Amino acid sequence: DGGITQSPKYLFRKEGQNVTLSCEQNLNHDAMYWYRQDPGQGLRLIYYSQIVNDFQKGDIAEGYSVSREKKESFPLTVTSAQKNPTAFYLCASSTSLGGTEKLFFGSGTQLSVL
Amino acid sequence: ILNVEQSPQSLHVQEGDSTNFTCSFPSSNFYALHWYRWETAKSPEALFVMTLNGDEKKKGRISATLNTKEGYSYLYIKGSQPEDSATYLCARLRLSYNFGNEKLTFGTGTRLTIIP
């Protein structure tokens, strides 16, 4: 079945540690996205990518980094510079970047700080 | 309206009853509106993408309307069933003249609980 796979489901980060969240899709989509959800807030865009080897900052990119070396994969690294990383992270993809294409989401990763 | 707002925040509805809730958004530079359903422990799932003023979309017992001039969309559920229990998210896309800079702005959602 086609879809988006995020791993791990739960992740714990120690102070000063970088952690990487995995996102893989087999939908042959060009565009991929990372969103963050905090209690009482809407999903906020961290980074997005239109094509391989290209990505753009979203609204809250500080303290995060991404790569897009393959079409299927869009990993997100939460660096030690992100001072408040505890949140639920959702990866999504769409056929193209254009706004009228519906998003397909993964099941998310809950990141907590030890 | 400066941001995307959804009301009510939560809603309890008796099984079999019909219900509706609202997504309000800035009407200026409107391009598209998305609705998603997010069941607990699952992935958000797209319901509708709407672009035209006056547009109405339907999927089974769920329908949505769009008023881009006044900046709102309604989501209707007819004859609620337990499987309709979920959080319903809307997201607005603002028209951008800088290709590649289009970004969805999400509301905080309406959490719907169907009481058997």
Coordinates of C-alpha atoms in Angstrom, one line a residue:
Chain A
D1 CA 0.0 0.0 0.0
G2 CA 1.2 3.5 -0.8
G3 CA 1.7 5.9 2.0
I4 CA 4.0 7.8 4.3
T5 CA 6.0 6.1 7.0
Q6 CA 7.4 8.1 10.0
S7 CA 9.7 6.6 12.5
P8 CA 10.1 6.3 15.4
K9 CA 6.7 6.7 16.9
Y10 CA 8.2 8.0 20.1
L11 CA 11.6 9.7 20.6
F12 CA 13.4 11.1 23.6
R13 CA 16.1 13.7 23.4
K14 CA 18.7 14.5 26.0
E15 CA 20.0 18.0 26.5
G16 CA 22.5 19.1 23.8
Q17 CA 21.7 16.1 21.6
N18 CA 20.7 16.2 18.0
V19 CA 18.0 13.7 16.9
T20 CA 16.7 12.8 13.5
L21 CA 13.1 11.9 12.6
S22 CA 12.6 9.7 9.6
C23 CA 10.0 10.3 6.9
E24 CA 9.7 8.0 3.8
Q25 CA 7.0 8.0 1.2
N26 CA 6.2 5.6 -1.7
L27 CA 3.6 7.8 -3.4
N28 CA 6.0 9.2 -5.9
H29 CA 5.2 12.7 -4.7
D30 CA 7.5 15.6 -5.5
A31 CA 6.6 17.8 -2.5
M32 CA 7.2 16.9 1.1
Y33 CA 6.6 18.9 4.3
W34 CA 7.3 18.8 8.1
Y35 CA 4.8 20.2 10.5
R36 CA 4.9 20.6 14.3
Q37 CA 1.9 20.4 16.6
D38 CA 1.8 21.9 20.0
P39 CA -1.3 21.8 22.3
G40 CA -3.9 24.4 21.5
Q41 CA -2.1 25.4 18.3
G42 CA -2.6 24.6 14.6
L43 CA -0.1 22.7 12.6
R44 CA 2.9 24.9 11.9
L45 CA 5.2 24.4 8.9
I46 CA 8.9 23.8 9.7
Y47 CA 10.4 23.0 6.3
Y48 CA 9.2 22.0 2.9
S49 CA 10.7 20.6 -0.3
Q50 CA 9.5 20.9 -3.8
I51 CA 12.0 18.6 -5.5
V52 CA 15.1 16.6 -4.7
N53 CA 18.1 18.6 -3.4
D54 CA 15.9 21.6 -2.8
F55 CA 14.1 22.7 0.4
Q56 CA 12.7 25.9 1.9
K57 CA 12.3 27.2 5.4
G58 CA 8.8 27.3 6.8
D59 CA 7.4 29.5 9.6
I60 CA 9.4 27.9 12.4
A61 CA 12.6 26.6 10.9
E62 CA 15.0 27.8 13.6
G63 CA 16.7 24.9 15.4
Y64 CA 15.8 22.4 12.7
S65 CA 17.5 21.1 9.6
V66 CA 16.4 18.8 6.7
S67 CA 17.8 17.1 3.6
R68 CA 16.2 15.8 0.5
E69 CA 18.8 13.5 -1.2
K70 CA 16.1 11.1 -2.5
K71 CA 12.6 11.7 -3.7
E72 CA 11.2 9.2 -1.2
S73 CA 13.0 10.6 1.9
F74 CA 12.8 13.8 3.9
P75 CA 14.4 13.4 7.3
L76 CA 14.2 16.1 9.9
T77 CA 17.0 16.8 12.4
V78 CA 16.1 18.5 15.6
T79 CA 19.3 20.2 16.7
S80 CA 20.4 21.3 20.2
A81 CA 19.6 24.9 19.1
Q82 CA 15.9 24.1 19.3
K83 CA 15.2 25.0 22.9
N84 CA 11.7 23.7 23.1
P85 CA 11.6 20.6 21.0
T86 CA 8.8 18.7 22.8
A87 CA 6.0 18.4 20.3
F88 CA 4.2 16.1 17.9
Y89 CA 5.8 16.1 14.5
L90 CA 4.0 15.3 11.3
C91 CA 5.4 14.6 7.9
A92 CA 3.3 15.1 4.7
S93 CA 3.6 14.9 1.0
S94 CA 1.7 16.0 -2.1
T95 CA 2.0 15.5 -5.8
S96 CA 3.3 19.0 -6.2
L97 CA 3.7 22.2 -4.4
G98 CA 0.7 24.3 -5.4
G99 CA -1.9 24.4 -2.7
T100 CA -4.7 22.7 -4.5
E101 CA -3.1 19.3 -4.0
K102 CA -4.3 17.5 -1.0
L103 CA -1.7 16.5 1.6
F104 CA -1.0 12.9 2.6
F105 CA 0.2 12.6 6.2
G106 CA 2.3 10.1 8.2
S107 CA 1.2 9.0 11.6
G108 CA 3.6 11.3 13.4
T109 CA 6.5 11.2 15.9
Q110 CA 6.1 12.4 19.5
L111 CA 9.4 14.0 20.6
S112 CA 10.0 14.5 24.3
V113 CA 13.0 15.9 26.2
L114 CA 14.5 13.9 29.0
Chain B
I1 CA -9.9 37.8 10.8
L2 CA -6.1 37.6 10.8
N3 CA -5.7 33.9 11.2
V4 CA -7.5 30.7 10.5
E5 CA -10.1 30.1 13.3
Q6 CA -12.3 27.1 13.9
S7 CA -15.4 27.0 16.0
P8 CA -16.4 25.4 18.2
Q9 CA -13.3 24.1 19.7
S10 CA -15.1 20.9 20.7
L11 CA -18.5 19.4 20.2
H12 CA -20.5 16.4 21.5
V13 CA -23.3 15.2 19.3
Q14 CA -25.8 12.4 19.8
E15 CA -25.5 9.5 17.3
G16 CA -27.9 10.1 14.5
D17 CA -28.0 13.9 14.9
S18 CA -26.6 16.2 12.2
T19 CA -24.0 18.8 13.0
N20 CA -21.9 21.5 11.5
F21 CA -18.9 23.7 12.4
T22 CA -17.1 26.7 11.0
C23 CA -13.7 27.6 9.6
S24 CA -13.1 31.4 9.4
F25 CA -10.2 32.9 7.5
P26 CA -8.9 36.1 6.0
S27 CA -10.8 36.7 2.8
S28 CA -8.0 38.7 1.1
N29 CA -5.7 36.9 -1.4
F30 CA -7.6 33.6 -1.0
Y31 CA -6.4 30.7 -3.1
A32 CA -7.6 27.4 -1.6
L33 CA -9.2 25.9 1.5
H34 CA -8.5 22.3 2.8
W35 CA -10.5 20.2 5.2
Y36 CA -8.9 17.2 7.0
R37 CA -10.2 14.6 9.4
W38 CA -7.9 13.4 12.1
E39 CA -8.9 10.3 14.1
T40 CA -7.1 9.6 17.3
A41 CA -3.9 7.5 16.7
K42 CA -4.2 7.8 13.0
S43 CA -2.9 10.1 10.2
P44 CA -4.9 13.2 9.2
E45 CA -6.9 12.4 6.0
A46 CA -7.9 14.8 3.4
L47 CA -11.7 15.4 3.0
F48 CA -11.9 18.3 0.6
V49 CA -9.9 21.0 -1.3
M50 CA -12.0 23.9 -2.3
T51 CA -11.1 26.9 -4.4
L52 CA -14.2 28.6 -5.8
N53 CA -16.6 30.9 -4.0
G54 CA -19.9 29.2 -3.6
D55 CA -18.4 25.8 -4.1
E56 CA -20.0 22.8 -2.3
K57 CA -18.3 19.4 -2.0
K58 CA -19.8 16.2 -0.7
K59 CA -18.3 12.9 0.4
G60 CA -20.9 10.5 1.8
R61 CA -22.6 12.1 4.7
I62 CA -20.1 14.9 4.9
S63 CA -20.3 18.1 2.9
A64 CA -18.6 21.5 2.9
T65 CA -19.4 24.9 1.6
L66 CA -17.1 27.8 0.8
N67 CA -17.7 31.6 1.0
T68 CA -14.4 33.3 -0.1
K69 CA -15.8 36.8 -0.1
E70 CA -16.7 36.8 3.6
G71 CA -14.0 34.3 4.6
Y72 CA -15.7 31.2 5.9
S73 CA -16.4 27.5 5.2
Y74 CA -18.9 25.2 6.9
L75 CA -18.5 21.5 7.3
Y76 CA -21.7 19.5 7.7
I77 CA -22.1 15.9 8.9
K78 CA -25.5 14.4 8.4
G79 CA -26.7 11.5 10.7
S80 CA -23.6 11.4 12.8
Q81 CA -22.0 7.9 13.4
P82 CA -19.4 6.9 16.1
E83 CA -16.8 6.6 13.3
D84 CA -17.2 10.4 12.7
S85 CA -15.5 11.1 16.1
A86 CA -12.3 12.9 15.1
T87 CA -10.7 16.3 15.0
Y88 CA -11.6 18.2 11.9
L89 CA -8.9 20.6 10.6
C90 CA -9.2 23.3 8.0
A91 CA -6.3 25.1 6.3
R92 CA -6.2 28.1 4.1
L93 CA -3.7 28.8 1.3
R94 CA -3.0 32.5 0.5
L95 CA -2.5 33.5 -3.1
S96 CA 1.2 34.0 -3.6
Y97 CA 2.9 35.6 -6.6
N98 CA 6.2 34.0 -5.6
F99 CA 6.0 30.5 -6.9
G100 CA 7.2 28.0 -4.4
N101 CA 6.2 30.2 -1.5
E102 CA 2.7 28.9 -1.0
K103 CA 2.1 27.7 2.5
L104 CA -1.0 26.3 4.2
T105 CA -2.1 28.0 7.5
F106 CA -4.0 25.5 9.7
G107 CA -6.7 26.2 12.3
T108 CA -6.6 24.5 15.7
G109 CA -9.4 22.1 14.8
T110 CA -12.8 21.2 16.0
R111 CA -12.9 18.0 18.1
L112 CA -16.1 16.1 17.5
T113 CA -17.3 13.3 19.8
I114 CA -20.3 11.2 18.8
I115 CA -22.2 9.9 21.8
P116 CA -23.7 6.4 21.1

